[in-house]
mmCIF file of C-alpha atoms and ligand atoms in Angstrom:
data_model
loop_
_atom_site.group_PDB
_atom_site.id
_atom_site.type_symbol
_atom_site.label_atom_id
_atom_site.label_comp_id
_atom_site.label_asym_id
_atom_site.label_seq_id
_atom_site.Cartn_x
_atom_site.Cartn_y
_atom_site.Cartn_z
ATOM 1 C CA MET A 328 59.280 102.866 59.865
ATOM 2 C CA THR A 329 56.858 104.219 62.194
ATOM 3 C CA GLN A 330 58.971 106.952 63.421
ATOM 4 C CA ALA A 331 58.771 108.828 60.097
ATOM 5 C CA ARG A 332 55.042 108.583 60.500
ATOM 6 C CA LEU A 333 55.037 110.093 63.950
ATOM 7 C CA PRO A 334 55.022 114.012 63.937
ATOM 8 C CA LEU A 335 57.011 115.941 66.201
ATOM 9 C CA GLY A 336 56.269 115.777 69.860
ATOM 10 C CA GLN A 337 53.918 112.705 69.354
ATOM 11 C CA GLN A 338 54.086 109.328 71.276
ATOM 12 C CA LEU A 339 52.307 106.008 70.345
ATOM 13 C CA VAL A 340 49.865 104.770 72.702
ATOM 14 C CA ALA A 341 49.918 100.929 73.504
ATOM 15 C CA ALA A 342 48.465 98.729 70.861
ATOM 16 C CA GLY A 343 44.779 98.411 71.040
ATOM 17 C CA LYS A 344 44.359 101.412 73.252
ATOM 18 C CA TRP A 345 42.181 104.355 72.051
ATOM 19 C CA PRO A 346 42.096 107.027 74.901
ATOM 20 C CA LEU A 347 38.986 108.954 75.374
ATOM 21 C CA VAL A 348 38.958 112.660 75.058
ATOM 22 C CA GLY A 349 36.685 115.563 75.572
ATOM 23 C CA GLU A 350 32.777 114.905 75.974
ATOM 24 C CA ARG A 351 32.026 111.453 77.002
ATOM 25 C CA ALA A 352 28.461 111.061 75.639
ATOM 26 C CA PRO A 353 25.950 112.787 73.376
ATOM 27 C CA ARG A 354 22.984 114.774 74.461
ATOM 28 C CA ARG A 355 20.364 112.748 75.859
ATOM 29 C CA ASP A 356 17.581 112.625 73.200
ATOM 30 C CA ASP A 357 15.352 109.586 72.137
ATOM 31 C CA SER A 358 14.751 110.828 68.643
ATOM 32 C CA PRO A 359 16.075 108.939 65.894
ATOM 33 C CA TRP A 360 19.472 110.076 64.767
ATOM 34 C CA LEU A 361 19.571 112.517 61.807
ATOM 35 C CA VAL A 362 22.402 114.432 60.187
ATOM 36 C CA HIS A 363 21.019 117.735 59.020
ATOM 37 C CA VAL A 364 22.852 119.570 56.056
ATOM 38 C CA VAL A 365 21.078 122.729 56.164
ATOM 39 C CA ALA A 366 22.996 125.960 55.694
ATOM 40 C CA GLY A 367 24.911 127.065 52.667
ATOM 41 C CA VAL A 368 23.591 124.345 50.255
ATOM 42 C CA LEU A 369 21.219 124.424 47.454
ATOM 43 C CA ARG A 370 19.135 121.311 48.507
ATOM 44 C CA PRO A 371 18.856 121.178 52.369
ATOM 45 C CA ARG A 372 18.440 117.526 53.546
ATOM 46 C CA SER A 373 18.411 115.558 56.702
ATOM 47 C CA PHE A 374 19.867 112.110 56.387
ATOM 48 C CA THR A 375 18.990 109.091 58.524
ATOM 49 C CA LEU A 376 21.884 106.685 59.164
ATOM 50 C CA GLU A 377 20.652 104.344 56.536
ATOM 51 C CA GLU A 378 20.231 107.104 53.883
ATOM 52 C CA LEU A 379 23.947 108.004 54.612
ATOM 53 C CA ARG A 380 25.047 104.391 53.985
ATOM 54 C CA THR A 381 23.286 104.435 50.575
ATOM 55 C CA LEU A 382 25.615 107.172 49.647
ATOM 56 C CA GLY A 383 28.242 104.425 49.544
ATOM 57 C CA ILE A 384 30.386 103.121 52.342
ATOM 58 C CA ARG A 385 34.218 103.201 51.828
ATOM 59 C CA GLN A 386 36.890 101.701 54.026
ATOM 60 C CA TYR A 387 39.575 104.019 55.522
ATOM 61 C CA ARG A 388 42.959 103.585 57.438
ATOM 62 C CA THR A 389 44.228 106.797 58.939
ATOM 63 C CA ASP A 390 46.607 107.898 61.711
ATOM 64 C CA ILE A 391 45.267 109.583 64.776
ATOM 65 C CA HIS A 392 47.260 112.423 66.374
ATOM 66 C CA CYS A 393 45.879 114.155 69.504
ATOM 67 C CA VAL A 394 46.934 117.575 70.490
ATOM 68 C CA THR A 395 47.912 116.124 73.911
ATOM 69 C CA ARG A 396 50.641 114.301 72.256
ATOM 70 C CA TRP A 397 49.426 110.748 71.661
ATOM 71 C CA SER A 398 49.073 108.983 68.380
ATOM 72 C CA ARG A 399 47.511 105.744 67.212
ATOM 73 C CA LEU A 400 48.666 104.626 63.949
ATOM 74 C CA ASP A 401 46.495 102.654 61.238
ATOM 75 C CA ALA A 402 43.129 103.166 62.808
ATOM 76 C CA GLU A 403 40.438 101.426 60.690
ATOM 77 C CA PHE A 404 37.040 103.083 59.789
ATOM 78 C CA SER A 405 34.454 102.699 57.501
ATOM 79 C CA GLY A 406 32.097 105.447 56.505
ATOM 80 C CA VAL A 407 30.806 107.722 53.907
ATOM 81 C CA PRO A 408 33.051 110.616 52.318
ATOM 82 C CA LEU A 409 32.004 113.939 53.197
ATOM 83 C CA SER A 410 32.126 114.900 49.462
ATOM 84 C CA ALA A 411 29.290 112.480 48.668
ATOM 85 C CA VAL A 412 27.096 114.135 51.248
ATOM 86 C CA LEU A 413 27.867 117.633 50.054
ATOM 87 C CA ASP A 414 27.228 116.523 46.319
ATOM 88 C CA ALA A 415 23.768 115.088 47.332
ATOM 89 C CA CYS A 416 23.056 118.734 48.571
ATOM 90 C CA GLY A 417 24.962 120.998 46.339
ATOM 91 C CA ALA A 418 27.306 123.750 47.993
ATOM 92 C CA ALA A 419 25.898 127.188 47.226
ATOM 93 C CA PRO A 420 28.261 129.312 45.255
ATOM 94 C CA ALA A 421 29.303 131.565 48.168
ATOM 95 C CA SER A 422 30.216 128.639 50.593
ATOM 96 C CA ARG A 423 33.624 128.412 51.556
ATOM 97 C CA PHE A 424 33.855 126.781 54.972
ATOM 98 C CA VAL A 425 32.257 123.886 56.488
ATOM 99 C CA SER A 426 31.303 123.676 60.158
ATOM 100 C CA PHE A 427 30.435 120.355 62.046
ATOM 101 C CA VAL A 428 28.194 120.576 65.040
ATOM 102 C CA ALA A 429 27.669 117.873 67.545
ATOM 103 C CA ARG A 430 24.616 116.459 69.065
ATOM 104 C CA SER A 431 25.902 117.199 72.724
ATOM 105 C CA ASP A 432 24.969 119.421 75.474
ATOM 106 C CA ARG A 433 27.498 122.052 74.596
ATOM 107 C CA ARG A 434 26.833 121.769 70.799
ATOM 108 C CA HIS A 435 30.371 121.211 70.433
ATOM 109 C CA SER A 436 31.711 122.180 66.857
ATOM 110 C CA THR A 437 34.673 122.479 64.665
ATOM 111 C CA SER A 438 35.429 123.759 61.174
ATOM 112 C CA LEU A 439 37.586 123.605 58.065
ATOM 113 C CA PRO A 440 37.950 125.532 54.854
ATOM 114 C CA LEU A 441 35.681 123.287 52.170
ATOM 115 C CA GLY A 442 39.024 123.021 49.957
ATOM 116 C CA VAL A 443 40.964 121.628 52.905
ATOM 117 C CA ALA A 444 38.142 119.073 53.652
ATOM 118 C CA ALA A 445 38.094 118.074 49.980
ATOM 119 C CA ALA A 446 42.015 117.662 49.979
ATOM 120 C CA LEU A 447 42.091 115.573 53.125
ATOM 121 C CA ASP A 448 39.281 113.294 52.145
ATOM 122 C CA VAL A 449 37.284 113.892 55.307
ATOM 123 C CA PHE A 450 34.563 111.294 56.057
ATOM 124 C CA LEU A 451 31.820 110.416 58.391
ATOM 125 C CA ALA A 452 32.788 107.358 60.077
ATOM 126 C CA LEU A 453 30.279 104.871 61.139
ATOM 127 C CA THR A 454 32.510 101.815 62.157
ATOM 128 C CA ALA A 455 35.904 101.491 63.693
ATOM 129 C CA ASP A 456 37.976 98.396 63.869
ATOM 130 C CA GLY A 457 35.183 96.335 62.198
ATOM 131 C CA GLU A 458 32.632 97.326 64.778
ATOM 132 C CA PRO A 459 29.822 100.057 64.873
ATOM 133 C CA LEU A 460 31.528 103.141 66.265
ATOM 134 C CA ARG A 461 31.238 103.010 70.039
ATOM 135 C CA GLU A 462 29.186 105.838 71.547
ATOM 136 C CA VAL A 463 32.111 107.123 73.683
ATOM 137 C CA HIS A 464 34.015 107.470 70.545
ATOM 138 C CA GLY A 465 31.398 109.453 68.756
ATOM 139 C CA GLY A 466 28.970 106.600 67.616
ATOM 140 C CA PRO A 467 26.802 106.209 65.666
ATOM 141 C CA VAL A 468 28.477 108.801 63.508
ATOM 142 C CA ARG A 469 31.534 111.104 64.011
ATOM 143 C CA ILE A 470 33.563 113.129 61.402
ATOM 144 C CA VAL A 471 37.128 112.068 61.014
ATOM 145 C CA VAL A 472 39.748 114.612 59.441
ATOM 146 C CA PRO A 473 42.976 112.694 58.391
ATOM 147 C CA ASP A 474 46.128 114.484 58.987
ATOM 148 C CA ARG A 475 44.813 117.052 61.257
ATOM 149 C CA TYR A 476 44.981 116.954 65.217
ATOM 150 C CA PHE A 477 42.065 114.979 66.360
ATOM 151 C CA TYR A 478 40.081 117.780 67.672
ATOM 152 C CA LYS A 479 38.984 118.342 64.214
ATOM 153 C CA SER A 480 37.327 115.047 64.198
ATOM 154 C CA LEU A 481 33.989 115.918 65.657
ATOM 155 C CA LYS A 482 31.988 113.013 67.728
ATOM 156 C CA TRP A 483 28.238 112.641 67.405
ATOM 157 C CA LEU A 484 27.693 114.695 64.125
ATOM 158 C CA GLU A 485 24.279 116.339 64.072
ATOM 159 C CA ARG A 486 24.603 119.186 61.537
ATOM 160 C CA ILE A 487 26.817 120.079 58.655
ATOM 161 C CA GLU A 488 26.725 123.736 57.748
ATOM 162 C CA LEU A 489 28.463 125.627 54.857
ATOM 163 C CA TRP A 490 29.261 129.359 55.309
ATOM 164 C CA PRO A 491 30.987 132.083 53.338
ATOM 165 C CA ASP A 492 33.220 132.901 56.463
ATOM 166 C CA ASP A 493 34.622 130.677 59.019
ATOM 167 C CA ARG A 494 32.793 129.831 62.315
ATOM 168 C CA LEU A 495 35.606 128.826 64.911
ATOM 169 C CA GLY A 496 35.022 125.632 66.584
ATOM 170 C CA TYR A 497 34.485 125.024 70.401
ATOM 171 C CA TRP A 498 38.192 124.399 71.179
ATOM 172 C CA GLU A 499 39.389 126.786 68.817
ATOM 173 C CA ARG A 500 37.280 129.437 70.380
ATOM 174 C CA THR A 501 37.556 128.719 73.974
ATOM 175 C CA ALA A 502 41.080 126.971 74.456
ATOM 176 C CA GLY A 503 43.094 128.818 71.865
ATOM 177 C CA TYR A 504 43.667 125.521 69.863
ATOM 178 C CA HIS A 505 44.989 126.328 66.422
ATOM 179 C CA ASN A 506 42.495 126.559 63.683
ATOM 180 C CA GLU A 507 44.878 124.663 61.137
ATOM 181 C CA ALA A 508 45.615 122.033 63.503
ATOM 182 C CA ASP A 509 48.485 120.504 61.218
ATOM 183 C CA PRO A 510 50.385 117.957 63.288
ATOM 184 C CA TRP A 511 53.268 118.181 60.624
ATOM 185 C CA ARG A 512 53.711 121.937 61.284
ATOM 186 C CA GLU A 513 53.040 121.210 65.038
ATOM 187 C CA GLN A 514 49.935 123.787 64.974
ATOM 188 C CA ARG A 515 48.557 122.921 68.381
ATOM 189 C CA TYR A 516 48.001 126.256 69.894
ATOM 190 C CA LEU A 517 47.835 129.951 68.979
ATOM 191 C CA ALA A 518 50.665 132.037 70.260
ATOM 192 C CA SER A 519 49.854 133.598 73.573
ATOM 193 C CA GLY A 520 48.635 137.123 73.573
ATOM 194 C CA LEU A 521 50.982 137.852 76.616
ATOM 195 C CA THR A 522 54.485 139.444 75.926
ATOM 196 C CA GLY A 523 57.198 138.125 78.145
ATOM 197 C CA GLN A 524 57.354 141.479 79.910
ATOM 198 C CA GLN A 525 53.484 141.281 80.788
ATOM 199 C CA SER A 526 53.968 137.618 82.001
ATOM 200 C CA ARG A 527 56.713 138.882 84.405
ATOM 201 C CA ALA A 528 54.705 141.608 85.650
ATOM 202 C CA ILE A 529 51.708 139.049 86.282
ATOM 203 C CA LEU A 530 53.734 136.640 88.175
ATOM 204 C CA ALA A 531 55.717 139.232 90.499
ATOM 205 C CA LEU A 532 53.077 138.659 93.100
ATOM 206 C CA ARG A 533 53.421 134.709 92.616
ATOM 207 C CA ASP A 534 49.693 134.406 92.863
ATOM 208 C CA ILE A 535 47.901 133.528 89.658
ATOM 209 C CA ALA A 536 45.125 131.376 91.265
ATOM 210 C CA GLY A 537 42.248 130.941 88.954
ATOM 211 C CA GLN A 538 43.569 133.119 86.229
ATOM 212 C CA ASP A 539 43.512 132.459 82.400
ATOM 213 C CA LEU A 540 47.129 132.741 81.440
ATOM 214 C CA ARG A 541 47.470 130.022 78.610
ATOM 215 C CA GLY A 542 50.849 130.283 76.764
ATOM 216 C CA LEU A 543 52.275 132.231 79.917
ATOM 217 C CA ALA A 544 56.016 132.719 79.364
ATOM 218 C CA ALA A 545 57.628 131.887 82.548
ATOM 219 C CA GLY A 546 60.910 129.955 81.518
ATOM 220 C CA GLY A 547 63.795 130.282 83.798
ATOM 221 C CA LEU A 548 61.908 132.525 86.338
ATOM 222 C CA ASP A 549 62.163 132.183 90.172
ATOM 223 C CA LEU A 550 58.749 131.293 91.159
ATOM 224 C CA ARG A 551 59.205 129.549 94.285
ATOM 225 C CA GLY A 552 55.884 128.996 96.216
ATOM 226 C CA LEU A 553 53.804 129.999 93.268
ATOM 227 C CA GLN A 554 49.987 129.830 94.020
ATOM 228 C CA ALA A 555 48.524 128.769 90.682
ATOM 229 C CA GLN A 556 45.610 126.510 91.815
ATOM 230 C CA ARG A 557 42.606 126.460 89.300
ATOM 231 C CA ALA A 558 44.681 128.589 86.892
ATOM 232 C CA LEU A 559 44.242 128.041 83.206
ATOM 233 C CA LEU A 560 47.915 127.322 81.949
ATOM 234 C CA ARG A 561 47.537 125.193 78.675
ATOM 235 C CA ASP A 562 50.889 125.391 76.802
ATOM 236 C CA ALA A 563 52.475 127.627 79.391
ATOM 237 C CA ASP A 564 56.219 127.560 79.492
ATOM 238 C CA PHE A 565 58.031 126.993 82.931
ATOM 239 C CA GLN A 566 61.035 125.487 81.504
ATOM 240 C CA ALA A 567 63.860 125.377 84.019
ATOM 241 C CA ALA A 568 62.031 127.754 86.236
ATOM 242 C CA ALA A 569 62.287 127.470 90.146
ATOM 243 C CA LEU A 570 58.932 126.186 91.408
ATOM 244 C CA GLU A 571 59.807 124.764 94.813
ATOM 245 C CA SER A 572 56.587 124.140 96.824
ATOM 246 C CA ALA A 573 54.322 125.737 94.001
ATOM 247 C CA CYS A 574 50.804 124.714 94.156
ATOM 248 C CA PHE A 575 49.081 123.931 90.890
ATOM 249 C CA ASP A 576 46.070 122.062 92.429
ATOM 250 C CA ASN A 577 43.071 121.707 89.947
ATOM 251 C CA ALA A 578 45.078 123.678 87.233
ATOM 252 C CA ASN A 579 44.782 123.075 83.518
ATOM 253 C CA LEU A 580 48.414 122.363 82.509
ATOM 254 C CA SER A 581 47.816 120.419 79.353
ATOM 255 C CA ASN A 582 50.867 120.540 77.102
ATOM 256 C CA ALA A 583 52.608 122.891 79.579
ATOM 257 C CA HIS A 584 56.454 122.828 79.563
ATOM 258 C CA PHE A 585 58.185 121.942 82.766
ATOM 259 C CA ALA A 586 61.391 120.610 81.264
ATOM 260 C CA PHE A 587 64.290 120.906 83.886
ATOM 261 C CA ALA A 588 62.085 122.842 86.313
ATOM 262 C CA ASP A 589 62.478 122.456 90.011
ATOM 263 C CA LEU A 590 59.207 121.263 91.277
ATOM 264 C CA THR A 591 60.569 119.932 94.689
ATOM 265 C CA GLY A 592 57.534 119.597 96.913
ATOM 266 C CA ALA A 593 55.191 121.027 94.146
ATOM 267 C CA SER A 594 51.363 119.972 94.299
ATOM 268 C CA PHE A 595 49.555 118.993 91.320
ATOM 269 C CA ARG A 596 46.210 117.628 92.908
ATOM 270 C CA GLY A 597 43.528 117.260 90.398
ATOM 271 C CA ALA A 598 45.556 118.835 87.579
ATOM 272 C CA ASP A 599 45.126 118.289 84.040
ATOM 273 C CA LEU A 600 48.564 117.207 83.010
ATOM 274 C CA GLU A 601 47.717 115.950 79.518
ATOM 275 C CA GLY A 602 50.538 116.320 77.163
ATOM 276 C CA ALA A 603 52.859 118.186 79.632
ATOM 277 C CA ASP A 604 56.432 117.777 79.500
ATOM 278 C CA PHE A 605 58.490 117.128 82.804
ATOM 279 C CA SER A 606 61.670 115.752 81.071
ATOM 280 C CA GLY A 607 64.531 116.338 83.271
ATOM 281 C CA ALA A 608 62.442 118.157 86.011
ATOM 282 C CA ASN A 609 63.007 117.727 89.790
ATOM 283 C CA LEU A 610 59.882 116.097 91.242
ATOM 284 C CA ARG A 611 61.030 115.007 94.603
ATOM 285 C CA GLY A 612 58.379 115.618 97.294
ATOM 286 C CA ALA A 613 55.980 116.507 94.585
ATOM 287 C CA THR A 614 52.308 115.362 94.752
ATOM 288 C CA LEU A 615 50.671 114.236 91.534
ATOM 289 C CA LEU A 616 47.316 112.876 92.829
ATOM 290 C CA ASP A 617 44.004 112.654 90.825
ATOM 291 C CA VAL A 618 45.901 113.973 87.719
ATOM 292 C CA SER A 619 45.281 113.193 84.103
ATOM 293 C CA LEU A 620 48.435 112.021 82.609
ATOM 294 C CA LEU A 621 47.287 111.164 78.880
ATOM 295 C CA GLY A 622 50.326 111.876 76.609
ATOM 296 C CA THR A 623 52.460 113.220 79.518
ATOM 297 C CA THR A 624 56.257 113.077 79.255
ATOM 298 C CA PHE A 625 58.862 112.203 81.947
ATOM 299 C CA CYS A 626 61.680 111.446 79.829
ATOM 300 C CA ASP A 627 62.506 111.658 76.029
ATOM 301 C CA PRO A 628 61.808 108.331 73.938
ATOM 302 C CA SER A 629 65.374 107.185 74.196
ATOM 303 C CA GLY A 630 65.210 107.360 78.117
ATOM 304 C CA GLN A 631 67.330 110.816 78.031
ATOM 305 C CA ARG A 632 66.524 113.568 79.942
ATOM 306 C CA PRO A 633 64.771 111.686 82.818
ATOM 307 C CA ALA A 634 62.712 113.452 85.625
ATOM 308 C CA THR A 635 63.913 112.959 89.014
ATOM 309 C CA LEU A 636 61.369 111.150 91.349
ATOM 310 C CA ASP A 637 62.001 109.647 94.828
ATOM 311 C CA ALA A 638 60.215 107.952 97.536
ATOM 312 C CA SER A 639 58.763 111.338 98.521
ATOM 313 C CA THR A 640 57.177 111.780 95.091
ATOM 314 C CA ARG A 641 53.458 110.878 95.136
ATOM 315 C CA VAL A 642 51.718 109.632 91.964
ATOM 316 C CA SER A 643 48.203 107.940 92.013
ATOM 317 C CA PRO A 644 48.931 104.555 90.474
ATOM 318 C CA GLY A 645 45.616 104.651 88.403
ATOM 319 C CA ALA A 646 47.072 107.828 86.553
ATOM 320 C CA LEU A 647 50.032 105.666 84.833
ATOM 321 C CA GLU A 648 47.377 103.865 82.894
ATOM 322 C CA MET A 649 46.930 106.568 80.316
ATOM 323 C CA LEU A 650 50.670 107.051 79.727
ATOM 324 C CA THR A 651 52.235 105.777 76.560
ATOM 325 C CA PRO A 652 54.153 102.408 77.217
ATOM 326 C CA ARG A 653 57.600 104.106 77.260
ATOM 327 C CA GLN A 654 56.649 106.679 79.839
ATOM 328 C CA GLN A 655 54.745 104.242 81.938
ATOM 329 C CA ALA A 656 57.524 101.962 82.098
ATOM 330 C CA PHE A 657 60.023 104.914 83.056
ATOM 331 C CA LEU A 658 57.681 106.113 85.746
ATOM 332 C CA GLU A 659 57.066 102.565 87.164
ATOM 333 C CA GLU A 660 60.670 101.841 87.325
ATOM 334 C CA ALA A 661 61.531 105.142 88.985
ATOM 335 C CA LEU A 662 58.865 104.890 91.542
ATOM 336 C CA ARG A 663 59.495 101.206 92.192
ATOM 337 C CA LEU A 664 63.501 101.999 92.711
ATOM 338 C CA SER A 665 62.573 104.828 94.866
ATOM 339 C CA ARG A 666 60.314 102.697 97.077
ATOM 340 C CA SER A 667 62.917 99.981 97.518
ATOM 341 C CA GLU A 668 65.411 102.665 98.545
ATOM 342 C CA ARG A 669 63.419 103.400 101.662
HETATM 343 N N1 LIG B 400 31.468 116.255 70.231
HETATM 344 C C1 LIG B 400 32.815 116.424 70.601
HETATM 345 N N2 LIG B 400 33.631 116.022 69.650
HETATM 346 C C2 LIG B 400 35.050 116.027 69.835
HETATM 347 C C3 LIG B 400 35.417 116.453 71.096
HETATM 348 C C4 LIG B 400 34.329 116.715 72.152
HETATM 349 O O1 LIG B 400 34.768 117.211 73.268
HETATM 350 N N3 LIG B 400 33.210 116.712 71.801
HETATM 351 N N4 LIG B 400 36.680 116.440 71.446
HETATM 352 C C5 LIG B 400 37.623 116.375 70.347
HETATM 353 C C6 LIG B 400 38.983 116.025 70.678
HETATM 354 S S1 LIG B 400 39.996 117.111 71.439
HETATM 355 C C7 LIG B 400 39.460 114.757 70.479
HETATM 356 S S2 LIG B 400 41.315 114.322 70.762
HETATM 357 C C8 LIG B 400 38.728 113.653 69.900
HETATM 358 C C9 LIG B 400 38.811 112.501 70.878
HETATM 359 O O2 LIG B 400 38.132 111.509 70.377
HETATM 360 P P1 LIG B 400 38.149 110.143 71.017
HETATM 361 O O3 LIG B 400 37.403 110.393 72.378
HETATM 362 O O4 LIG B 400 37.340 109.182 70.371
HETATM 363 O O5 LIG B 400 39.584 109.591 71.199
HETATM 364 O O6 LIG B 400 37.320 114.167 69.711
HETATM 365 C C10 LIG B 400 37.383 115.205 69.203
HETATM 366 N N5 LIG B 400 35.931 115.488 68.905
HETATM 367 MO MO1 LIG B 401 42.346 116.289 71.496
#
């Protein structure tokens, strides 16, 4: 039964599909690939890929769960256990956390308590599906953290550092991603720092363009004509809100909650809608052009609570590609039906 293996709020990608998330490429640099294990160890070392392999390659099969609500079961990797790398270097007695840093322009990073890394059998992946790991997916070497949202699985590993205290990772620091990231406890985001009262005060003017309001509590409010272009609204709650003619152009709405919202005539040009939930929402006359729809929901898995679309709803056809099969079929059907009504 695959259902029991899918954490709450996750949906399966189509067989053979592996979505690309976050940075697209490592830093441009012609020097040979080295993985430096430098801080918090007794014997600092820099490993070539060949030296990593001599630590002992193992086969892994693991499920991938992305915070933007797509999952891929039974991904096959081979690589080297993190424990073997750390054994070779010897953790200093005071070391409690491991931080992974990427060979990428923004030095992307993420971290874990050492005890969690050991319990989850974290590994350095060198191949996926029997092939050398592709560069877009973190090749030549990435971290894989089983049983955590995939943002803990760092692509293009360059440094492993051990510290007595935690160093929050890039997404955890900048996007409010939960530092524990356990999909079985749905630890996607930290709770918003805003109270409902503060949220309502901010929304009174109906202009939040460009503001950082992740986790905003706006469920059930009358927000017709809201100006929210370029706003950062990850995980914001707009369930059952009145949002006729609202403008969310170029907003970040990943994992935003729009279930049963009235979005008649709303505009989402260029918006990031990854993991957003539009179940039961009214999308008549809404514009979803140049949007990112990875893991977006328009009805629940059994087809209940469908969003309403009609001939005046505009969705870029290319955007449907990134939906899970269930959602893609629903949207194609809804848009096809509405076209034939014309
Ligand atoms: N260096 C680096 N690693 C990263 C990221 C990133 O932006 N840069 N994004 C993370 C996130 S949020 C996810 S879901 C996975 C995506 O890996 P994929 O593109 O191979 O699917 O990589 C994680 N590791
Ligand atoms: Mo992610």
